[in-house]
Coordinates of N, CA, C and O in Angstrom, one line a residue:
M1 N -57.8 -57.6 22.0 CA -59.1 -57.8 22.4 C -59.1 -59.2 23.4 O -58.4 -60.8 23.0
E2 N -59.8 -58.7 24.0 CA -60.1 -59.8 25.7 C -61.1 -61.0 25.0 O -61.6 -61.5 23.7
S3 N -60.4 -62.1 26.2 CA -61.4 -63.5 25.3 C -62.8 -63.1 25.8 O -62.7 -62.9 27.2
R4 N -63.5 -63.5 25.2 CA -65.3 -63.4 25.8 C -65.6 -64.6 25.2 O -65.5 -65.0 25.3
P5 N -66.3 -64.9 25.8 CA -67.2 -66.0 26.0 C -68.1 -66.9 24.6 O -67.9 -65.4 24.1
R6 N -68.0 -67.3 24.6 CA -68.7 -68.0 22.8 C -69.9 -68.4 23.8 O -70.0 -69.8 23.6
L7 N -70.9 -68.0 23.0 CA -72.3 -68.4 22.6 C -73.1 -68.5 21.8 O -72.9 -68.0 21.5
N8 N -74.0 -69.6 21.9 CA -75.1 -70.0 21.2 C -76.0 -69.3 21.1 O -77.2 -69.7 22.0
I9 N -76.3 -68.2 20.7 CA -77.4 -67.0 21.6 C -78.7 -67.3 20.3 O -78.2 -67.3 18.8
Q10 N -79.7 -67.8 20.6 CA -81.0 -68.2 20.0 C -82.0 -67.2 19.8 O -82.0 -66.5 20.6
R11 N -82.1 -67.0 18.6 CA -83.3 -66.1 17.8 C -84.8 -66.3 18.7 O -85.1 -67.5 18.7
T12 N -84.8 -65.2 19.3 CA -86.2 -65.4 19.8 C -87.7 -65.1 18.2 O -87.6 -64.9 17.2
P13 N -88.8 -65.4 18.9 CA -89.7 -65.3 17.6 C -90.1 -64.2 17.0 O -90.3 -64.2 15.7
L14 N -89.9 -62.7 18.0 CA -89.8 -62.0 17.3 C -89.0 -61.9 16.4 O -88.9 -61.2 15.5
Q15 N -87.3 -61.9 16.7 CA -86.2 -61.8 15.7 C -86.7 -62.7 14.6 O -86.3 -62.5 13.5
N16 N -86.8 -63.9 14.8 CA -87.4 -64.8 13.3 C -88.2 -64.2 12.9 O -88.4 -64.1 11.2
W17 N -89.7 -63.5 13.2 CA -90.6 -62.8 12.4 C -89.8 -61.7 12.4 O -90.4 -61.0 11.1
I18 N -88.8 -60.6 12.3 CA -88.0 -59.3 11.4 C -87.9 -60.1 10.2 O -87.2 -59.1 9.7
N19 N -86.9 -60.4 10.9 CA -85.7 -61.5 9.2 C -87.2 -61.7 8.8 O -87.1 -61.8 7.4
I20 N -87.4 -62.6 8.7 CA -88.7 -63.5 7.8 C -89.5 -61.8 6.8 O -89.8 -61.8 5.6
I21 N -90.1 -60.9 7.9 CA -89.9 -59.9 7.4 C -89.3 -58.8 6.3 O -89.6 -58.3 5.2
S22 N -88.0 -58.8 6.8 CA -86.9 -58.0 6.2 C -86.8 -59.0 5.0 O -86.6 -58.6 3.5
V23 N -86.8 -60.6 4.8 CA -86.8 -61.2 2.9 C -87.9 -60.6 2.3 O -87.7 -60.8 0.8
F24 N -89.7 -60.8 2.9 CA -90.7 -60.3 2.0 C -90.3 -59.2 1.7 O -90.6 -59.0 0.7
I25 N -89.9 -58.2 2.4 CA -89.4 -56.7 1.8 C -88.4 -57.1 1.0 O -88.9 -55.9 -0.8
M26 N -87.9 -57.8 0.8 CA -86.6 -57.7 -0.3 C -87.3 -58.4 -1.3 O -87.0 -57.4 -2.5
G27 N -88.0 -59.4 -1.3 CA -88.4 -59.9 -2.6 C -89.4 -59.4 -2.8 O -89.5 -58.9 -4.2
G28 N -89.9 -58.4 -2.3 CA -91.2 -57.4 -3.1 C -90.3 -56.1 -3.8 O -91.0 -56.6 -4.8
T29 N -89.7 -55.6 -2.9 CA -89.0 -54.7 -3.8 C -88.6 -55.4 -4.8 O -88.7 -54.8 -6.3
A30 N -87.9 -56.6 -5.2 CA -87.5 -57.1 -6.6 C -88.3 -57.4 -7.6 O -88.7 -57.0 -8.6
I31 N -89.7 -58.3 -7.1 CA -90.1 -58.4 -7.3 C -91.3 -56.7 -8.1 O -91.2 -56.9 -9.8
Y32 N -91.1 -55.7 -7.6 CA -91.5 -54.7 -7.9 C -90.7 -53.7 -8.8 O -91.4 -53.6 -9.9
L33 N -89.9 -53.9 -8.7 CA -89.1 -53.6 -9.9 C -88.3 -54.1 -11.2 O -88.7 -54.0 -12.2
L34 N -88.6 -55.5 -11.0 CA -88.9 -56.2 -12.2 C -90.1 -55.8 -12.6 O -90.0 -55.6 -14.1
V35 N -91.4 -55.5 -12.8 CA -92.5 -55.8 -13.2 C -92.6 -54.3 -14.0 O -93.0 -54.4 -14.7
N36 N -92.0 -53.4 -13.0 CA -92.1 -51.7 -13.7 C -90.8 -51.4 -14.3 O -90.7 -50.3 -14.7
Y37 N -90.1 -52.7 -14.6 CA -88.6 -51.8 -15.4 C -88.8 -51.5 -16.5 O -88.1 -49.6 -16.7
A38 N -89.6 -52.2 -17.3 CA -89.9 -51.8 -18.7 C -90.7 -50.3 -19.1 O -90.4 -49.4 -20.1
K39 N -91.2 -49.1 -17.7 CA -91.6 -48.2 -17.5 C -90.6 -47.7 -17.6 O -91.5 -46.4 -17.8
L40 N -89.3 -48.0 -17.1 CA -89.1 -47.0 -16.6 C -88.2 -45.7 -17.8 O -88.1 -46.6 -18.3
P41 N -87.9 -44.5 -17.2 CA -87.4 -44.1 -18.4 C -85.8 -44.4 -18.2 O -85.0 -45.1 -17.9
D42 N -85.3 -44.0 -19.8 CA -83.1 -44.4 -20.1 C -82.9 -43.7 -18.5 O -81.8 -44.5 -18.3
Q43 N -83.2 -43.1 -18.4 CA -82.4 -42.4 -17.0 C -82.7 -41.9 -15.9 O -84.2 -41.8 -15.7
I44 N -82.7 -42.7 -14.7 CA -84.0 -42.0 -13.4 C -82.8 -41.8 -12.4 O -81.5 -41.6 -12.4
P45 N -83.2 -41.3 -11.6 CA -82.6 -40.9 -10.7 C -81.4 -41.7 -9.5 O -82.0 -42.9 -9.1
M46 N -80.6 -40.9 -9.2 CA -79.0 -41.7 -8.6 C -79.0 -41.5 -7.2 O -78.8 -42.4 -6.2
H47 N -79.3 -39.9 -7.0 CA -78.4 -39.3 -5.9 C -79.8 -37.7 -5.7 O -80.6 -37.6 -6.5
F48 N -80.1 -37.9 -4.2 CA -80.8 -37.0 -4.0 C -80.2 -36.2 -2.9 O -79.5 -36.0 -2.6
N49 N -80.5 -34.8 -2.6 CA -79.9 -34.3 -2.0 C -80.7 -34.3 -1.1 O -81.8 -34.6 -1.2
Y50 N -80.1 -33.5 0.2 CA -80.8 -33.1 1.6 C -82.6 -32.9 1.3 O -83.4 -32.7 2.7
L51 N -83.1 -32.0 0.3 CA -84.7 -31.7 -0.2 C -85.0 -32.7 -0.7 O -86.2 -32.6 -1.0
G52 N -84.7 -33.7 -1.1 CA -85.2 -34.7 -1.8 C -85.4 -34.6 -3.5 O -85.5 -35.5 -3.8
E53 N -84.9 -33.6 -3.3 CA -84.7 -33.5 -4.9 C -83.1 -34.2 -6.0 O -82.2 -34.3 -5.5
V54 N -83.3 -34.4 -6.8 CA -82.5 -35.1 -7.4 C -81.2 -34.4 -8.2 O -81.6 -33.3 -8.3
D55 N -79.9 -35.1 -8.0 CA -79.1 -34.1 -7.9 C -78.0 -34.9 -8.6 O -77.1 -34.8 -9.4
Y56 N -78.1 -36.3 -8.9 CA -77.5 -37.2 -10.6 C -78.7 -37.7 -11.1 O -79.6 -38.5 -10.1
W57 N -78.4 -38.2 -12.1 CA -78.5 -39.2 -13.1 C -78.3 -40.0 -13.5 O -77.1 -40.2 -14.0
G58 N -78.4 -41.6 -14.0 CA -77.8 -42.5 -14.1 C -79.0 -44.1 -15.4 O -80.2 -42.9 -15.4
P59 N -78.6 -44.4 -15.7 CA -79.0 -45.4 -16.4 C -80.0 -46.0 -15.8 O -79.4 -47.0 -14.6
K60 N -81.5 -46.6 -16.5 CA -82.2 -47.1 -15.8 C -81.6 -48.2 -15.1 O -82.4 -49.0 -14.0
E61 N -80.5 -49.2 -15.4 CA -80.4 -51.0 -15.3 C -79.7 -50.8 -13.6 O -79.6 -51.4 -12.8
S62 N -79.2 -48.8 -13.2 CA -78.9 -49.2 -12.2 C -80.1 -48.8 -10.7 O -79.6 -48.9 -9.5
I63 N -80.7 -48.9 -11.2 CA -82.0 -49.7 -10.5 C -81.9 -50.5 -9.1 O -82.2 -50.7 -8.1
F64 N -81.5 -51.5 -9.9 CA -80.9 -52.3 -9.3 C -79.6 -52.7 -8.3 O -79.5 -53.5 -7.4
I65 N -78.6 -51.6 -8.4 CA -77.8 -51.7 -7.6 C -78.4 -51.3 -6.4 O -77.8 -51.8 -5.5
L66 N -79.2 -50.3 -5.9 CA -79.8 -50.1 -4.5 C -80.3 -51.6 -3.6 O -80.1 -52.0 -2.9
L67 N -81.0 -52.5 -4.8 CA -81.4 -53.7 -4.6 C -80.2 -54.7 -4.1 O -80.3 -55.1 -3.0
G68 N -79.3 -54.7 -4.9 CA -78.0 -55.7 -4.7 C -77.6 -54.7 -3.3 O -77.1 -55.7 -2.3
V69 N -77.8 -53.7 -3.3 CA -76.6 -52.8 -1.6 C -77.5 -53.6 -0.6 O -77.1 -53.9 0.4
S70 N -78.5 -53.5 -0.6 CA -79.8 -54.1 0.4 C -79.5 -55.7 0.8 O -79.8 -55.8 1.7
I71 N -79.7 -56.1 -0.5 CA -79.2 -57.8 0.0 C -77.9 -58.2 0.6 O -78.1 -58.9 1.1
L72 N -76.9 -57.3 0.2 CA -75.7 -57.2 0.1 C -75.7 -57.1 2.1 O -75.3 -57.8 3.1
I73 N -76.6 -55.9 2.4 CA -76.5 -55.4 3.9 C -77.2 -56.4 4.4 O -76.7 -56.7 5.6
Y74 N -78.4 -57.3 3.8 CA -78.8 -58.0 5.1 C -78.2 -59.5 5.0 O -78.3 -59.8 6.3
I75 N -77.8 -59.8 4.2 CA -77.0 -61.0 3.7 C -76.1 -61.5 5.7 O -75.8 -61.6 5.9
L76 N -75.4 -59.8 5.3 CA -73.8 -59.4 6.4 C -74.2 -59.4 7.4 O -73.7 -60.0 8.6
N77 N -75.5 -58.5 7.8 CA -75.4 -58.2 9.1 C -76.6 -59.5 9.4 O -76.5 -59.8 10.3
T78 N -77.0 -60.2 9.0 CA -77.4 -61.7 9.3 C -76.3 -62.5 9.9 O -76.1 -63.4 11.0
R79 N -75.4 -62.6 9.0 CA -74.0 -63.4 9.0 C -73.2 -63.0 10.3 O -73.3 -64.2 11.2
T80 N -73.5 -61.7 10.2 CA -72.5 -61.6 12.1 C -73.4 -61.5 12.9 O -72.4 -61.7 13.9
Q81 N -74.5 -61.6 12.9 CA -75.3 -62.2 14.3 C -74.4 -63.4 15.0 O -75.2 -63.5 16.0
H82 N -74.5 -64.2 14.1 CA -73.9 -65.5 14.7 C -72.2 -65.5 14.9 O -71.8 -66.1 15.6
I83 N -71.9 -63.8 15.5 CA -70.6 -63.6 16.0 C -70.7 -62.8 16.8 O -69.4 -62.1 17.0
P84 N -71.4 -62.6 17.9 CA -71.5 -61.8 18.9 C -70.3 -61.3 19.9 O -70.1 -60.2 20.3
H85 N -70.1 -62.5 19.9 CA -68.8 -62.5 20.6 C -67.0 -61.2 19.9 O -66.4 -61.0 21.0
K86 N -68.1 -61.3 18.9 CA -67.0 -60.5 17.9 C -67.1 -58.7 18.0 O -66.3 -58.5 17.1
F87 N -68.3 -58.9 18.7 CA -69.0 -57.0 18.2 C -68.1 -56.3 19.0 O -67.3 -56.7 20.3
N88 N -68.1 -54.7 19.1 CA -67.8 -54.0 19.5 C -69.0 -53.8 20.9 O -70.3 -53.1 20.5
Y89 N -68.4 -53.1 22.0 CA -69.7 -53.2 23.4 C -69.3 -52.4 23.6 O -67.7 -51.6 24.0
I90 N -70.5 -51.2 25.0 CA -69.5 -50.0 25.7 C -69.2 -50.7 26.9 O -68.7 -49.6 27.5
V91 N -69.5 -51.9 27.3 CA -69.4 -52.4 28.0 C -68.9 -53.2 28.5 O -68.4 -53.8 27.1
E92 N -67.9 -54.0 29.5 CA -66.9 -55.3 29.7 C -67.6 -56.3 29.3 O -68.4 -55.6 30.1
I93 N -67.4 -57.2 28.9 CA -68.7 -58.6 28.5 C -67.8 -59.4 29.0 O -66.3 -59.9 29.7
T94 N -68.5 -60.4 30.4 CA -67.7 -61.1 31.4 C -69.0 -62.3 31.2 O -69.9 -62.3 30.6
E95 N -68.3 -63.0 31.6 CA -69.3 -64.6 32.2 C -70.8 -64.1 32.4 O -71.4 -64.8 32.2
E96 N -70.7 -63.5 33.6 CA -72.2 -62.9 34.2 C -72.7 -62.5 32.8 O -74.7 -62.4 33.0
N97 N -72.4 -61.3 32.3 CA -73.6 -60.1 31.3 C -73.6 -60.7 29.7 O -74.4 -60.1 28.7
A98 N -72.6 -61.3 29.2 CA -72.4 -61.4 28.2 C -73.8 -62.7 27.2 O -73.9 -61.8 26.2
E99 N -75.0 -63.7 27.9 CA -75.7 -63.9 27.1 C -76.8 -62.5 26.9 O -77.2 -62.3 26.4
K100 N -76.7 -61.5 27.9 CA -77.6 -60.5 28.3 C -77.0 -60.2 26.7 O -77.8 -59.2 25.7
Q101 N -76.2 -59.6 26.9 CA -75.5 -58.5 26.0 C -75.3 -58.8 24.5 O -75.5 -58.0 24.0
Y102 N -75.1 -60.2 24.3 CA -75.3 -60.6 23.4 C -76.5 -60.6 22.1 O -77.0 -60.5 21.1
Q103 N -77.4 -61.0 23.5 CA -79.2 -60.9 23.2 C -79.7 -59.8 22.2 O -79.9 -59.9 21.5
M104 N -78.6 -58.7 23.3 CA -79.5 -57.2 22.8 C -79.0 -56.8 21.7 O -79.7 -56.3 20.8
A105 N -77.5 -57.2 21.2 CA -76.7 -56.6 20.5 C -77.7 -57.5 19.0 O -77.8 -57.0 18.0
V106 N -77.5 -58.7 19.4 CA -78.2 -59.1 17.9 C -79.9 -58.7 18.1 O -79.5 -58.7 16.9
R107 N -80.4 -58.8 18.7 CA -82.1 -57.8 18.4 C -81.2 -56.6 17.8 O -82.4 -56.7 16.8
M108 N -80.6 -56.2 18.4 CA -80.7 -54.6 17.8 C -80.6 -54.9 15.8 O -81.0 -54.0 15.1
M109 N -79.6 -55.9 16.0 CA -79.3 -55.8 14.5 C -80.7 -56.8 13.7 O -79.9 -56.6 12.0
S110 N -81.3 -57.4 13.9 CA -82.1 -58.0 13.4 C -83.7 -56.8 13.4 O -83.5 -56.4 12.0
I111 N -83.5 -55.9 14.1 CA -84.1 -54.7 13.5 C -83.8 -53.4 12.8 O -84.2 -53.3 12.1
M112 N -82.7 -53.5 12.8 CA -81.8 -52.7 12.7 C -81.5 -52.7 10.8 O -81.9 -51.9 9.9
N113 N -81.9 -54.5 10.6 CA -82.4 -55.2 9.0 C -83.2 -54.5 8.5 O -83.3 -53.9 7.4
L114 N -84.3 -54.8 9.3 CA -85.5 -54.3 8.9 C -85.6 -53.0 8.5 O -86.3 -51.6 7.8
E115 N -85.4 -51.8 9.0 CA -84.8 -50.7 9.1 C -84.3 -50.3 7.7 O -85.2 -49.3 7.3
I116 N -83.6 -50.4 7.3 CA -82.7 -50.8 6.0 C -83.2 -51.3 4.7 O -83.8 -50.5 4.4
M117 N -84.3 -52.6 5.1 CA -85.1 -52.9 4.3 C -86.4 -51.9 3.9 O -86.2 -51.5 2.6
L118 N -86.9 -51.0 4.8 CA -87.7 -49.9 4.5 C -87.5 -49.0 3.9 O -88.1 -48.5 3.2
I119 N -86.2 -48.4 4.2 CA -85.5 -47.3 3.9 C -85.3 -47.7 2.5 O -85.8 -46.8 1.6
T120 N -84.7 -48.6 2.1 CA -84.0 -49.0 0.7 C -85.3 -49.2 0.0 O -85.6 -49.1 -1.1
S121 N -86.5 -50.0 0.1 CA -88.1 -50.6 -0.6 C -88.6 -48.9 -1.1 O -88.8 -48.9 -1.7
Y122 N -88.0 -48.0 0.0 CA -89.0 -46.6 0.0 C -88.3 -46.3 -1.4 O -88.9 -45.5 -2.0
I123 N -86.8 -45.8 -1.1 CA -86.5 -46.0 -2.2 C -86.4 -45.7 -3.2 O -86.5 -45.1 -4.6
S124 N -86.7 -47.0 -3.5 CA -86.6 -47.8 -5.1 C -88.5 -47.8 -5.1 O -88.5 -47.0 -6.4
W125 N -89.2 -47.6 -4.5 CA -90.2 -46.6 -4.9 C -90.4 -45.2 -5.4 O -91.0 -45.4 -6.2
V126 N -89.7 -44.6 -4.9 CA -89.7 -43.5 -5.3 C -89.3 -43.5 -6.8 O -89.3 -42.8 -7.3
I127 N -87.9 -43.9 -7.0 CA -87.5 -43.5 -8.2 C -88.0 -44.1 -9.4 O -88.5 -43.9 -10.1
V128 N -89.0 -45.2 -8.7 CA -89.6 -46.0 -10.3 C -90.8 -44.8 -10.7 O -91.5 -44.9 -11.5
E129 N -91.8 -44.8 -9.5 CA -92.7 -44.1 -9.5 C -92.4 -42.2 -10.1 O -93.1 -41.3 -10.1
N130 N -91.2 -42.1 -9.8 CA -90.4 -40.8 -10.4 C -91.5 -39.5 -9.8 O -92.1 -39.0 -10.1
I131 N -91.3 -40.3 -8.8 CA -91.6 -38.2 -7.8 C -90.9 -38.1 -6.7 O -89.8 -39.0 -6.6
Q132 N -90.9 -37.3 -6.5 CA -89.5 -36.4 -5.2 C -89.6 -37.1 -3.9 O -90.7 -37.8 -3.5
L133 N -88.2 -37.3 -3.1 CA -87.8 -38.2 -2.3 C -88.2 -37.3 -1.4 O -87.9 -35.9 -0.9
N134 N -89.2 -37.6 -0.6 CA -90.0 -36.6 0.7 C -89.0 -36.7 1.6 O -88.0 -38.0 2.4
S135 N -88.1 -35.8 1.7 CA -86.8 -35.4 2.9 C -87.5 -35.7 4.2 O -86.5 -36.0 5.2
Y136 N -88.5 -35.4 4.5 CA -89.2 -35.9 5.7 C -89.0 -37.3 6.4 O -88.9 -37.3 7.6
V137 N -89.7 -38.1 5.4 CA -89.8 -39.8 5.7 C -88.4 -40.1 5.8 O -87.7 -41.0 6.6
M138 N -87.5 -39.2 4.8 CA -86.8 -39.5 4.9 C -85.3 -39.6 7.1 O -84.6 -40.5 7.4
I139 N -85.5 -38.1 7.0 CA -85.4 -38.0 8.8 C -85.9 -38.5 9.3 O -85.5 -39.4 10.0
L140 N -87.8 -39.1 9.5 CA -88.3 -40.1 10.5 C -87.3 -41.8 9.9 O -86.9 -42.2 11.2
F141 N -86.6 -42.2 9.0 CA -86.6 -43.1 9.0 C -85.1 -43.0 9.7 O -85.0 -44.2 10.4
L142 N -84.5 -42.4 9.8 CA -83.0 -42.0 10.5 C -82.9 -41.5 11.6 O -82.4 -42.2 12.6
I143 N -84.0 -40.7 12.3 CA -84.5 -41.0 13.7 C -85.2 -42.6 14.3 O -84.2 -42.6 14.9
I144 N -85.6 -43.2 13.3 CA -85.6 -44.3 13.6 C -84.9 -45.2 13.6 O -84.2 -46.0 14.7
L145 N -83.7 -45.1 12.6 CA -82.6 -46.1 12.9 C -82.1 -45.7 14.2 O -81.3 -46.5 14.7
F146 N -81.8 -44.0 13.8 CA -80.3 -44.4 15.1 C -81.3 -44.3 17.0 O -80.5 -44.4 17.6
S147 N -83.0 -43.8 16.9 CA -83.4 -44.6 18.1 C -83.2 -45.8 18.3 O -83.1 -46.1 19.6
T148 N -83.1 -46.8 17.4 CA -82.6 -48.6 17.8 C -81.7 -48.7 18.5 O -81.3 -48.8 19.3
L149 N -80.4 -47.5 17.7 CA -79.2 -47.9 17.8 C -79.0 -46.9 19.6 O -78.1 -47.6 20.1
I150 N -79.6 -46.0 20.1 CA -79.4 -45.3 21.1 C -80.0 -46.4 22.2 O -79.3 -46.1 23.5
M151 N -81.4 -46.9 21.9 CA -82.0 -47.7 23.0 C -81.8 -48.8 22.6 O -80.9 -49.0 24.5
Y152 N -80.8 -49.2 22.2 CA -80.3 -50.6 22.6 C -78.2 -50.0 23.6 O -78.4 -50.5 24.6
L153 N -77.4 -49.1 23.1 CA -76.9 -48.0 24.0 C -77.4 -47.9 25.2 O -76.3 -48.4 26.8
V154 N -78.8 -47.0 25.4 CA -79.1 -47.4 26.9 C -78.9 -48.3 27.9 O -78.3 -48.8 28.4
N155 N -79.9 -49.3 26.6 CA -79.9 -50.5 27.4 C -78.7 -51.4 27.9 O -78.6 -52.4 29.0
S156 N -78.0 -51.7 27.1 CA -76.5 -52.0 27.7 C -76.1 -51.5 28.5 O -75.3 -52.6 29.3
R157 N -75.7 -50.1 28.4 CA -75.0 -49.6 30.0 C -76.0 -50.5 31.0 O -75.7 -50.6 32.6
K158 N -77.2 -50.0 31.2 CA -77.8 -50.7 32.3 C -78.3 -52.2 32.9 O -78.1 -52.7 33.6
Y159 N -77.8 -53.1 31.3 CA -77.7 -54.3 31.7 C -76.1 -54.8 32.5 O -75.5 -56.1 31.5
R160 N -75.2 -53.7 32.3 CA -73.6 -54.6 32.4 C -73.4 -55.9 33.5 O -72.6 -56.5 33.3

């Protein structure tokens, strides 16, 4: 791997707000799950097919697996944002473009963190309320998630 400049990329106020909102979503989801845990049946949906129908059931304790995974994703994603010089880029990183490329990559990761927190919170809500997962909502979430990635890739090439 080539030697890339190590820069201290400061988060923008928008990124700080995005991270705060992500934490509130995780916290709200945790509180929601704890408050509603007693009303859950012994078996809850664990997996949904492409139509949003349940195709695997598990014990109600497993409701906390999704929350744990989302917290782990948030922590790892947030920690990774501090080492943008180790990311994979589609353009060569130079002294001239490093700051802009790092800023865009860190911003994309913050936005994707928020999107993932929203997705996992929605799925948790669906499980607790025992309703069918709306496949159109999941498709919308995926479109939003991939749009964020595509916009980053386009901008990355634009600001090489």
